[in-house]
mmCIF file of C-alpha atoms and ligand atoms in Angstrom:
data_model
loop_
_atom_site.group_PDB
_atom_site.id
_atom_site.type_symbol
_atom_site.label_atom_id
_atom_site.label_comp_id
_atom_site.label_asym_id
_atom_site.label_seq_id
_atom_site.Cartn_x
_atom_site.Cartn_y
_atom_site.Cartn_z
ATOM 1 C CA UNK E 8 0.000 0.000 0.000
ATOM 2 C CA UNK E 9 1.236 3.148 -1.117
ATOM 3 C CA UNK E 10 -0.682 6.304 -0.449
ATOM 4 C CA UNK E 11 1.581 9.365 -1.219
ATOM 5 C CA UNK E 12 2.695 11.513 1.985
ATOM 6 C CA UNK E 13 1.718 9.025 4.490
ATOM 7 C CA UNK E 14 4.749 6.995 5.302
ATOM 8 C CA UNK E 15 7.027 8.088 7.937
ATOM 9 C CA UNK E 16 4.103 10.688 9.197
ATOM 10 C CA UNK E 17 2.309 9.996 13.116
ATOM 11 C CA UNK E 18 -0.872 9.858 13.710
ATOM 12 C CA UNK E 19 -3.223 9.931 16.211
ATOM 13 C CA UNK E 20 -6.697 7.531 15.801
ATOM 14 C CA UNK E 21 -9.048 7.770 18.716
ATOM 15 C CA UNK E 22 -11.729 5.240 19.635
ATOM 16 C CA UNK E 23 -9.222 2.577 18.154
ATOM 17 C CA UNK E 24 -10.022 -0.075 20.382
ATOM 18 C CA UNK E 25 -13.385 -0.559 18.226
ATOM 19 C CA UNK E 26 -14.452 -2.005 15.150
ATOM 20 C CA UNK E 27 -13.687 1.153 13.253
ATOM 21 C CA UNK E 28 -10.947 2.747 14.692
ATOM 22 C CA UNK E 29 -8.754 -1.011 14.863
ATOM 23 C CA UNK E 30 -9.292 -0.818 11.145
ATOM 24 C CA UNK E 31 -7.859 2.595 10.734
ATOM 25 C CA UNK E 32 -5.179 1.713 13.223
ATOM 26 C CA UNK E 33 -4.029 -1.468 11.016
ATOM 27 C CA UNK E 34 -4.459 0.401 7.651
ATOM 28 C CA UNK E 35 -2.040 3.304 8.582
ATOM 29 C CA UNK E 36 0.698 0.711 10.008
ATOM 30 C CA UNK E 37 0.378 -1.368 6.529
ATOM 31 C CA UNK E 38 1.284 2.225 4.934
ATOM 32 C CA UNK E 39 4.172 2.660 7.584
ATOM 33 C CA UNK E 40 2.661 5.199 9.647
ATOM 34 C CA UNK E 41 3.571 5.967 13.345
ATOM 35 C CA UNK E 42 0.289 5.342 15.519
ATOM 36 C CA UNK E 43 -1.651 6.576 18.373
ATOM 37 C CA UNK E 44 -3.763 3.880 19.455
ATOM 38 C CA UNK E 45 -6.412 5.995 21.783
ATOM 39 C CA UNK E 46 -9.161 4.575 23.511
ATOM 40 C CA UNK E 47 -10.963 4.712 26.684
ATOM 41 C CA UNK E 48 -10.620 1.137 27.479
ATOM 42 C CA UNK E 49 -6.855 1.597 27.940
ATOM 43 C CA UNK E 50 -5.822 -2.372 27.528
ATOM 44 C CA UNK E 51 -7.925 -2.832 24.525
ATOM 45 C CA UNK E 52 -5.938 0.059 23.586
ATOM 46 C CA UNK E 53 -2.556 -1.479 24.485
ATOM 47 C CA UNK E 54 -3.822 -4.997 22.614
ATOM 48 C CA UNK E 55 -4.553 -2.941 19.559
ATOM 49 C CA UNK E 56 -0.952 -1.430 19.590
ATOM 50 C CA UNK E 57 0.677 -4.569 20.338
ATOM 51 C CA UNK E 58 -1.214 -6.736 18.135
ATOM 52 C CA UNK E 59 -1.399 -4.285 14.861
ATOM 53 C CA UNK E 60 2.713 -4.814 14.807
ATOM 54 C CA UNK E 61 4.597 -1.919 13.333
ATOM 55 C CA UNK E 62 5.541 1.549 15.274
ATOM 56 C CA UNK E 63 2.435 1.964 17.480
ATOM 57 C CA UNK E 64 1.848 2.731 20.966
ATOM 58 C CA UNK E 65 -1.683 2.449 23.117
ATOM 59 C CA UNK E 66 -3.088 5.699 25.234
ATOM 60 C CA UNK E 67 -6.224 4.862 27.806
ATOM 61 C CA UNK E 68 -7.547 8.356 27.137
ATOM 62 C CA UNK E 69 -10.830 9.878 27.600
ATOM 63 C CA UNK E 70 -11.953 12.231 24.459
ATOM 64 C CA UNK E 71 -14.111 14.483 26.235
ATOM 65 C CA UNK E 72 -12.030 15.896 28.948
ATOM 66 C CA UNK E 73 -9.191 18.079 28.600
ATOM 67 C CA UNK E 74 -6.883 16.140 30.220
ATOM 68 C CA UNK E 75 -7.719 13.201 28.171
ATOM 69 C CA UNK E 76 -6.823 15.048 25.367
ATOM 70 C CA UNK E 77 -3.764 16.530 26.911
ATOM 71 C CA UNK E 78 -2.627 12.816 27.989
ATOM 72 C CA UNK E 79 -2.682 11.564 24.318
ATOM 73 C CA UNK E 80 -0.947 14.758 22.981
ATOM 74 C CA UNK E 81 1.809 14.440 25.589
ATOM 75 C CA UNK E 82 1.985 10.391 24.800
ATOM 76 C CA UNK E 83 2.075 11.026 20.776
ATOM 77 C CA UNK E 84 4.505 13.840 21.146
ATOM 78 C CA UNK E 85 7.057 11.268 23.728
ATOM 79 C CA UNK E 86 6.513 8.479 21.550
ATOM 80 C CA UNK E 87 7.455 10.120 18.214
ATOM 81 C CA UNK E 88 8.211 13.909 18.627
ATOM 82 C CA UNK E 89 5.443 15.305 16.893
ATOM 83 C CA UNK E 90 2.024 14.442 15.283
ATOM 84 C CA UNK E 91 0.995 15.241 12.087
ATOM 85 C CA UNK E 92 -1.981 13.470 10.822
ATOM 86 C CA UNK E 93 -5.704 12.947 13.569
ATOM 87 C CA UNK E 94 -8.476 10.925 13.062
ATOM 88 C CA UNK E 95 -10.467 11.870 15.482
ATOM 89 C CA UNK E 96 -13.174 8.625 15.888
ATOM 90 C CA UNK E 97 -14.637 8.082 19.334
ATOM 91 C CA UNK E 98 -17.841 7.854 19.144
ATOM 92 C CA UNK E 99 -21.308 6.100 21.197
ATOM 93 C CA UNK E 100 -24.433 5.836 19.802
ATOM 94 C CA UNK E 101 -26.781 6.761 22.635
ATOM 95 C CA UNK E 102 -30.254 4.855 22.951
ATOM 96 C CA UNK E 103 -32.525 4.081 20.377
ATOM 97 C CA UNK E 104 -35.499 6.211 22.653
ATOM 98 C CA UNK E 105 -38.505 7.967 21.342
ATOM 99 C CA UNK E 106 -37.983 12.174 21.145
ATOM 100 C CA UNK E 107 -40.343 12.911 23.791
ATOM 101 C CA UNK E 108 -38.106 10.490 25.890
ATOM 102 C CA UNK E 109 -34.649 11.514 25.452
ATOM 103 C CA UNK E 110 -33.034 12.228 29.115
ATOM 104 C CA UNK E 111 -30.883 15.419 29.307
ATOM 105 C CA UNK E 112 -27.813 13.020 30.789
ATOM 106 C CA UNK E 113 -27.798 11.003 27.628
ATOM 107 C CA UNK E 114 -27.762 13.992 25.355
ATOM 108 C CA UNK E 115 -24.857 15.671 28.030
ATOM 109 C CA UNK E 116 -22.805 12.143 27.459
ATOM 110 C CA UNK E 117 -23.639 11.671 23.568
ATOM 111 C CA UNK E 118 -22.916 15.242 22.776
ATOM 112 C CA UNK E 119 -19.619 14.642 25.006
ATOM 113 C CA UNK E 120 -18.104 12.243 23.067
ATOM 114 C CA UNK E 121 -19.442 12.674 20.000
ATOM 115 C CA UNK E 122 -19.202 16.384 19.407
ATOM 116 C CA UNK E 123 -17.029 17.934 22.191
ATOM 117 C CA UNK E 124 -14.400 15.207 21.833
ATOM 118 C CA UNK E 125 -13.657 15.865 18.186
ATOM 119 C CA UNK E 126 -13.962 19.966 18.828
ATOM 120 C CA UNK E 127 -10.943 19.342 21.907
ATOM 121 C CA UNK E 128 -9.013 17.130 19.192
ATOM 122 C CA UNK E 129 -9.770 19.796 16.116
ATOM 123 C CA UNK E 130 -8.507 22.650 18.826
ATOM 124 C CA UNK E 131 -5.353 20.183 20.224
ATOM 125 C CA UNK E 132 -3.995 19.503 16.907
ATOM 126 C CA UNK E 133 -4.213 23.050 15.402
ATOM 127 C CA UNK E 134 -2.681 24.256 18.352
ATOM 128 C CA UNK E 135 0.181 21.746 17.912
ATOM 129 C CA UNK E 136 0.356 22.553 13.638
ATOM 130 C CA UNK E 137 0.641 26.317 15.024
ATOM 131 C CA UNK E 138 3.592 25.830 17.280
ATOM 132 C CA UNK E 139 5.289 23.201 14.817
ATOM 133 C CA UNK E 140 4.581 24.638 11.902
ATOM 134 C CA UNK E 141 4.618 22.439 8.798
ATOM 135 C CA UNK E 142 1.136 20.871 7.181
ATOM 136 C CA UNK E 143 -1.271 18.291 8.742
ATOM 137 C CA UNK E 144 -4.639 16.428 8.024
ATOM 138 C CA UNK E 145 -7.665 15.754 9.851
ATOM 139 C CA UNK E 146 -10.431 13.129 9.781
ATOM 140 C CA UNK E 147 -13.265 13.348 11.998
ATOM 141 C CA UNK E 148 -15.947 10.398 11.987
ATOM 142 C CA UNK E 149 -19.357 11.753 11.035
ATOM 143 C CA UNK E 150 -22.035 9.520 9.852
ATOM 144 C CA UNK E 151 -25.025 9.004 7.454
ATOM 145 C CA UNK E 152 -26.840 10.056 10.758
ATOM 146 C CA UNK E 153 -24.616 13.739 10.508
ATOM 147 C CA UNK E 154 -26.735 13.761 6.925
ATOM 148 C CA UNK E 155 -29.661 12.602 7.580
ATOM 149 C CA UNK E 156 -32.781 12.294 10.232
ATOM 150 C CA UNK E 157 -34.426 9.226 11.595
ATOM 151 C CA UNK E 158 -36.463 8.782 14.173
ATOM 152 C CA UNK E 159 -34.884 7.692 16.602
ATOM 153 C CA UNK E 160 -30.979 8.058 17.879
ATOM 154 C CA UNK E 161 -31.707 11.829 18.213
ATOM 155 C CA UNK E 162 -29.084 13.104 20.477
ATOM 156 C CA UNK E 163 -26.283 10.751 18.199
ATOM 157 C CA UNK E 164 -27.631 12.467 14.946
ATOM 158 C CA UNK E 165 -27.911 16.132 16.438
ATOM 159 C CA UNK E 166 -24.035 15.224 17.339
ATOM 160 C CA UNK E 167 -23.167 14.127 14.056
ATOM 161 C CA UNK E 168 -24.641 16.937 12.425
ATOM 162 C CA UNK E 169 -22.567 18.944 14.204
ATOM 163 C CA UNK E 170 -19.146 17.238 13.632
ATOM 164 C CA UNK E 171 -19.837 18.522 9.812
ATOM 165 C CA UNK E 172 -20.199 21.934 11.286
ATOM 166 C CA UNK E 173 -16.634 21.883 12.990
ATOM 167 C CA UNK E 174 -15.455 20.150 10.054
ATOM 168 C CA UNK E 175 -16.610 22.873 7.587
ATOM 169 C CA UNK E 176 -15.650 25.628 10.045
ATOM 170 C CA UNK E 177 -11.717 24.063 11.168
ATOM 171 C CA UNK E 178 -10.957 23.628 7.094
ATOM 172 C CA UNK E 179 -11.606 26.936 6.344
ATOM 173 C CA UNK E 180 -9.394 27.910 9.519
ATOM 174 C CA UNK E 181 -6.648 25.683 8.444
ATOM 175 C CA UNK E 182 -6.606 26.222 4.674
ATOM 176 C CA UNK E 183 -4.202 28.885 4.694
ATOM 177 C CA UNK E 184 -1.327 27.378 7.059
ATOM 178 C CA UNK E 185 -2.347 24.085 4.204
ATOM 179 C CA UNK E 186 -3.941 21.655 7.400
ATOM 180 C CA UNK E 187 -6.811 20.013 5.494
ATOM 181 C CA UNK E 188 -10.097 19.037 7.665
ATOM 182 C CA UNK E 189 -12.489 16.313 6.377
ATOM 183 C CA UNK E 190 -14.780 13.883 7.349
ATOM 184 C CA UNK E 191 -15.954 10.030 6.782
ATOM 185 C CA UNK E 192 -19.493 9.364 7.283
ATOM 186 C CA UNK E 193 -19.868 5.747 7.102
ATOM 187 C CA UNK E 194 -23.465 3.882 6.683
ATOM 188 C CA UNK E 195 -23.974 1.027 7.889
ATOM 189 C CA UNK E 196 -20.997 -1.168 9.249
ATOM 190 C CA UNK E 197 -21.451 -4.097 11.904
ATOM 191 C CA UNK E 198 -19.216 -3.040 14.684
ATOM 192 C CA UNK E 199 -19.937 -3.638 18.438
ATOM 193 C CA UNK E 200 -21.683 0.172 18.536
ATOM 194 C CA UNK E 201 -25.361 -1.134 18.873
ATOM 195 C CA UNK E 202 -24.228 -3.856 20.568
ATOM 196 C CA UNK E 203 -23.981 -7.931 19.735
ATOM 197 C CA UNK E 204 -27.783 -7.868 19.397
ATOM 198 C CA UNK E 205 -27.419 -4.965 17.211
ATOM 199 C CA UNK E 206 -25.535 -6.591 14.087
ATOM 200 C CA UNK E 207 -28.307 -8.512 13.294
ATOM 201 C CA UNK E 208 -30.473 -5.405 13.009
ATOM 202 C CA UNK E 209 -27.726 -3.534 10.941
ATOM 203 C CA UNK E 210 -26.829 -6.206 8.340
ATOM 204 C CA UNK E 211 -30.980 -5.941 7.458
ATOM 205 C CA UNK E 212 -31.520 -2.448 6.966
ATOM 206 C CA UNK E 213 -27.969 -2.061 5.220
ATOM 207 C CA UNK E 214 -29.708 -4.751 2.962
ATOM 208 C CA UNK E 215 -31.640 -1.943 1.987
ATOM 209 C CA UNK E 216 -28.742 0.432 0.924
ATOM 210 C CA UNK E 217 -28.091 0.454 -3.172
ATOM 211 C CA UNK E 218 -25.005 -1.919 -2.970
ATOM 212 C CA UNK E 219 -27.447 -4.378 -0.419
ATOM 213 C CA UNK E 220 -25.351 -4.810 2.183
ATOM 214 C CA UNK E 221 -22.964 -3.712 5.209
ATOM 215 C CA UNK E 222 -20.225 -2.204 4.919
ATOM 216 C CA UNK E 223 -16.255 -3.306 6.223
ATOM 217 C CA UNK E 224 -14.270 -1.585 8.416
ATOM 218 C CA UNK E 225 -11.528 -1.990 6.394
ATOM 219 C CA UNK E 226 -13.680 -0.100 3.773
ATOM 220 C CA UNK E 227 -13.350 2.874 5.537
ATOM 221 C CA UNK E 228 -10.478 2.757 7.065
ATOM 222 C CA UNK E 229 -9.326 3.066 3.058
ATOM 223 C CA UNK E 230 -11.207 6.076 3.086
ATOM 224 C CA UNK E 231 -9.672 7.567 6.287
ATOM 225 C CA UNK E 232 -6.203 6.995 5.083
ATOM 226 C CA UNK E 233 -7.051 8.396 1.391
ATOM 227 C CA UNK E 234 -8.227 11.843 2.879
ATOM 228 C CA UNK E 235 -5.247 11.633 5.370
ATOM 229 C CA UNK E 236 -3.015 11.069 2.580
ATOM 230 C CA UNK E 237 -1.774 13.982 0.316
ATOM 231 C CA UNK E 238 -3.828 11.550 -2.542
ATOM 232 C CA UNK E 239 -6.483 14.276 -0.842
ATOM 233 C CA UNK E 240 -4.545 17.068 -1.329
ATOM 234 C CA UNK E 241 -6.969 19.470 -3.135
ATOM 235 C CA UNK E 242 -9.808 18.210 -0.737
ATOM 236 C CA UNK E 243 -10.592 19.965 2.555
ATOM 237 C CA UNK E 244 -14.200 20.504 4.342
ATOM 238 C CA UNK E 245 -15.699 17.650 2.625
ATOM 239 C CA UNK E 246 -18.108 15.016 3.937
ATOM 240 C CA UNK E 247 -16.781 11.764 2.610
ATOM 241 C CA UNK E 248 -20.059 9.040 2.522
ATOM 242 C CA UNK E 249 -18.751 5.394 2.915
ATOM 243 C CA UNK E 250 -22.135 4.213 2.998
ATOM 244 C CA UNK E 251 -23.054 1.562 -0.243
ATOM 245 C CA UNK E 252 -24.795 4.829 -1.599
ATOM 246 C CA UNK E 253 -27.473 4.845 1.006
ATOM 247 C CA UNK E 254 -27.120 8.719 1.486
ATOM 248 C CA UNK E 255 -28.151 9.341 -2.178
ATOM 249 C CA UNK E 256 -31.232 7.383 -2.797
ATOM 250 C CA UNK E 257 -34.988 8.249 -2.832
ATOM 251 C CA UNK E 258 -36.796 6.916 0.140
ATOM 252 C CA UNK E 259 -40.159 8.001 -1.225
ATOM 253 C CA UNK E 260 -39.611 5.775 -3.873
ATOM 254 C CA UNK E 261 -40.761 2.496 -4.707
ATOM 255 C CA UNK E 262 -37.220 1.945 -6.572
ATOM 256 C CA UNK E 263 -35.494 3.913 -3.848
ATOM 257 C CA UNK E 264 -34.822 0.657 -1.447
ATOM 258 C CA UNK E 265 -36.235 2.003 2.127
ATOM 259 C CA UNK E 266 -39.936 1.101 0.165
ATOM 260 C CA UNK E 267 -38.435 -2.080 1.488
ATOM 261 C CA UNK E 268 -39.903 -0.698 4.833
ATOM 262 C CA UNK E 269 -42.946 -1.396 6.458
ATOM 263 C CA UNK E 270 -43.147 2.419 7.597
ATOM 264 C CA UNK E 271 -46.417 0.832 9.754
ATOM 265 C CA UNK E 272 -44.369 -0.820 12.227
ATOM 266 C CA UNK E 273 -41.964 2.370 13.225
ATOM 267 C CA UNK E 274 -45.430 4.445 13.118
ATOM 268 C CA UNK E 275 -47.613 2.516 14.835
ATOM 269 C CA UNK E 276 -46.249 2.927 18.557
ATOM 270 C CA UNK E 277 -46.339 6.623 18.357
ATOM 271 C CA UNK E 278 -49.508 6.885 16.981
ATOM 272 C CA UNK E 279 -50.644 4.088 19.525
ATOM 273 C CA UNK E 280 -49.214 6.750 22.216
ATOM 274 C CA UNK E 281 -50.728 9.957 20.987
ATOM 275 C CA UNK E 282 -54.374 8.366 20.550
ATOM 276 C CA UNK E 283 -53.979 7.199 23.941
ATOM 277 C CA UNK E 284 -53.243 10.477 25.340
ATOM 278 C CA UNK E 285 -56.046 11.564 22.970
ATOM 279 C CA UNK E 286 -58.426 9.256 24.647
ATOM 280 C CA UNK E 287 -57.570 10.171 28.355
ATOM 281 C CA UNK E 288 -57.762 13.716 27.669
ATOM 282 C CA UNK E 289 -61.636 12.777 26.502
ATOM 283 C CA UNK E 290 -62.321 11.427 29.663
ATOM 284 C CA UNK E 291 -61.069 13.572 32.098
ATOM 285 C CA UNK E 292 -62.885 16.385 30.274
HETATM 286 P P1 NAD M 27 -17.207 0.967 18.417
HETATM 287 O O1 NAD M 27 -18.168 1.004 19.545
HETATM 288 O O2 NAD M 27 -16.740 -0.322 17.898
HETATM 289 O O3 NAD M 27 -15.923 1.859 18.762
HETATM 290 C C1 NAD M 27 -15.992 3.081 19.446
HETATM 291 C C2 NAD M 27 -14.770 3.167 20.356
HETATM 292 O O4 NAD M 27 -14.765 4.474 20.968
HETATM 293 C C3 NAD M 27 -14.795 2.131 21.481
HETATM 294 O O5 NAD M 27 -13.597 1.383 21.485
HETATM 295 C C4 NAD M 27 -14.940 2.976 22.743
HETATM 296 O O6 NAD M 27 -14.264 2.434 23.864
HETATM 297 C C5 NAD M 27 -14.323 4.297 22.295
HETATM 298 N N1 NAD M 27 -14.799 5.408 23.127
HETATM 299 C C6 NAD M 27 -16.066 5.646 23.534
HETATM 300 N N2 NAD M 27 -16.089 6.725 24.342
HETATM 301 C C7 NAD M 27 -14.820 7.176 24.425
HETATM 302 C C8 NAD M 27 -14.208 8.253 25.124
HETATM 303 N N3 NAD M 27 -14.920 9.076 25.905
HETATM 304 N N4 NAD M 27 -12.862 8.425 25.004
HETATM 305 C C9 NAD M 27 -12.128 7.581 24.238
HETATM 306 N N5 NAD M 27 -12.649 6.540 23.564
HETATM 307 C C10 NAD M 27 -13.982 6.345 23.665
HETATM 308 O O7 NAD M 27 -17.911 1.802 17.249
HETATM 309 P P2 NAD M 27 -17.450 2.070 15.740
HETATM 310 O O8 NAD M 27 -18.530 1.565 14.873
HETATM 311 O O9 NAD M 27 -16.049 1.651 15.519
HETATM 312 O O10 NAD M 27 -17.560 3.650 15.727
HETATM 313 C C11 NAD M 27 -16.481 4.515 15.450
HETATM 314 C C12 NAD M 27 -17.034 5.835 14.975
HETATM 315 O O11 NAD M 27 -17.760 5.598 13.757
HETATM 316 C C13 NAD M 27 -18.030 6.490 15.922
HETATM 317 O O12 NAD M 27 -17.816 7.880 15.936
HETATM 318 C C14 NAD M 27 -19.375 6.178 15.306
HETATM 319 O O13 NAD M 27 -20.352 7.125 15.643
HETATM 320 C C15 NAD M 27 -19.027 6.229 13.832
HETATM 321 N N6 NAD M 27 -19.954 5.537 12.941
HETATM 322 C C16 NAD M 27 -20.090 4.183 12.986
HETATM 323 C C17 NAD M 27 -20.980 3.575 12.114
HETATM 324 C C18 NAD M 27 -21.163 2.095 12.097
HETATM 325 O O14 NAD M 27 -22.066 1.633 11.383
HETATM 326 N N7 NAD M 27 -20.371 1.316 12.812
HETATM 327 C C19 NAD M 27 -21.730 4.347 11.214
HETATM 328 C C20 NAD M 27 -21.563 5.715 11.202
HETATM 329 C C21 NAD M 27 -20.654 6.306 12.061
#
């Protein structure tokens, strides 16, 4: 594998102790790249080093804290002396709850990690490219979800949403000192996210997606290291879908794939709720 301008460079790939993230790690190491192996669980971070061979060291870090940002900086910069490209990963999905139900502590801890982990990593590495000097690349981990509503997974897609808004904002920042900002925003891709009983689930509706199925970790991990890569050197504030084109098609058409849905049985348990509340406002009128 040889993807120009990324051999010899560090990097630092949070949330690398999971399905995505071990990908990324093992993709950068095949293109002899120096890695950062961050993850909250600090031995799975230490296995993924140790196992992924090459120059790589493990950091239990937590993304949403300053010092857990500070403790991966400082680890990078002993390790290898400086840090040049950041994929910036970490990421939990939140429950599956109904609107009306979301609890204020799960939108505090999804918007944590999801949004204010990537804005301390955006803010740690441009502070680092500003005292170096020299060019860098970023990669933050959006989703389909940072396109696109559902109905459920609220506070996960109001997060995603806004990782597109830091990317678009820290590209134009870092165009003129050359530090390219972009972002993957994968579809559907069976990792332990949602959870073992989850992959079933996931494997279905990517069944509905224009390529009909799931996606590989390795499949974007390609990505990440292409918009790392000076192959991506013309390309900054972009939202990179790795999704099997779901992002493009028509879901209010027959021939779009989601017809595949039975839209009755995501409707019918709200509508069961509101005609309930319906019916006791009636009788206590
Ligand atoms: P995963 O659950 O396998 O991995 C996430 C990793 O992040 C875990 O190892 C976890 O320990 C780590 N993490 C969680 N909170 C952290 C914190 N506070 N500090 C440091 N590390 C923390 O999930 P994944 O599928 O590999 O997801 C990676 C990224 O991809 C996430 O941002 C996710 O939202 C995004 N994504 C995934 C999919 C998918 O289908 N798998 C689709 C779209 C976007």
């Amino acid at each position: 594998m040889t993807l120009r301008g990324l051999a010899g460079r560090t990097a630092v790939v949070t949330g690398a102790a999971g399905g995505l993230g071990r990908a990324t790690v093992e993709r950068l190491v095949e293109e002899g790249v120096k890695v950062v192996a961050v993850d909250l669980d600090e031995a799975a971070a230490k296995e993924v080093a140790s196992s992924a061979g090459g120059d790589v060291v493990g950091v239990g870090a937590d993304v949403t804290t300053e010092t857990g940002v500070d403790t991966y900086m400082r680890a990078a910069l002993d390790a290898f002396g400086q840090v040049d490209l950041h994929h910036l990963n970490a990421g939990i999905a939140g429950s599956l709850a109904d609107l009306v139900d979301v609890t204020v502590e799960e939108w505090e801890q999804v918007m944590a990690v999801n949004l204010r982990g990537p804005f301390l990593g955006v803010r740690a590495a441009f502070r680092h490219y500003l005292e170096r000097g020299g060019v860098g690349s970023i990669v933050v981990t959006a989703s389909i979800a940072g396109l696109r509503g559902s109905n459920d997974l609220l506070a996960y897609t109001t997060s995603k949403h806004g990782t597109v808004g830091l990317v678009h904002g820290a590209a134009v920042y870092g165009g003129p000192i050359g530090v390219r900002v972009n972002a993957v925003a994968p579809g559907i891709v069976p990792t332990p996210i949602f959870g073992e009983a989850g992959m079933a689930d996931m494997r279905r509706r990517a069944g509905t997606s224009p390529l009909r199925r799931a996606g590989r970790p390795d499949e974007v991990a390609a990505t990440v290291a292409f918009l790392l890569s000076d192959e991506s050197s013309y390309v900054t504030g972009e939202v990179f879908s790795v999704d099997g084109g779901a992002s493009v098609q028509n879901t209010n058409r027959r021939g779009g794939g989601a017809g595949l849905w039975d839209v009755s049985v995501t409707d019918e348990a709200l509508l069961a709720r509101h005609r309930a509340a319906a019916a006791e406002q009636e009788t206590t009128r």
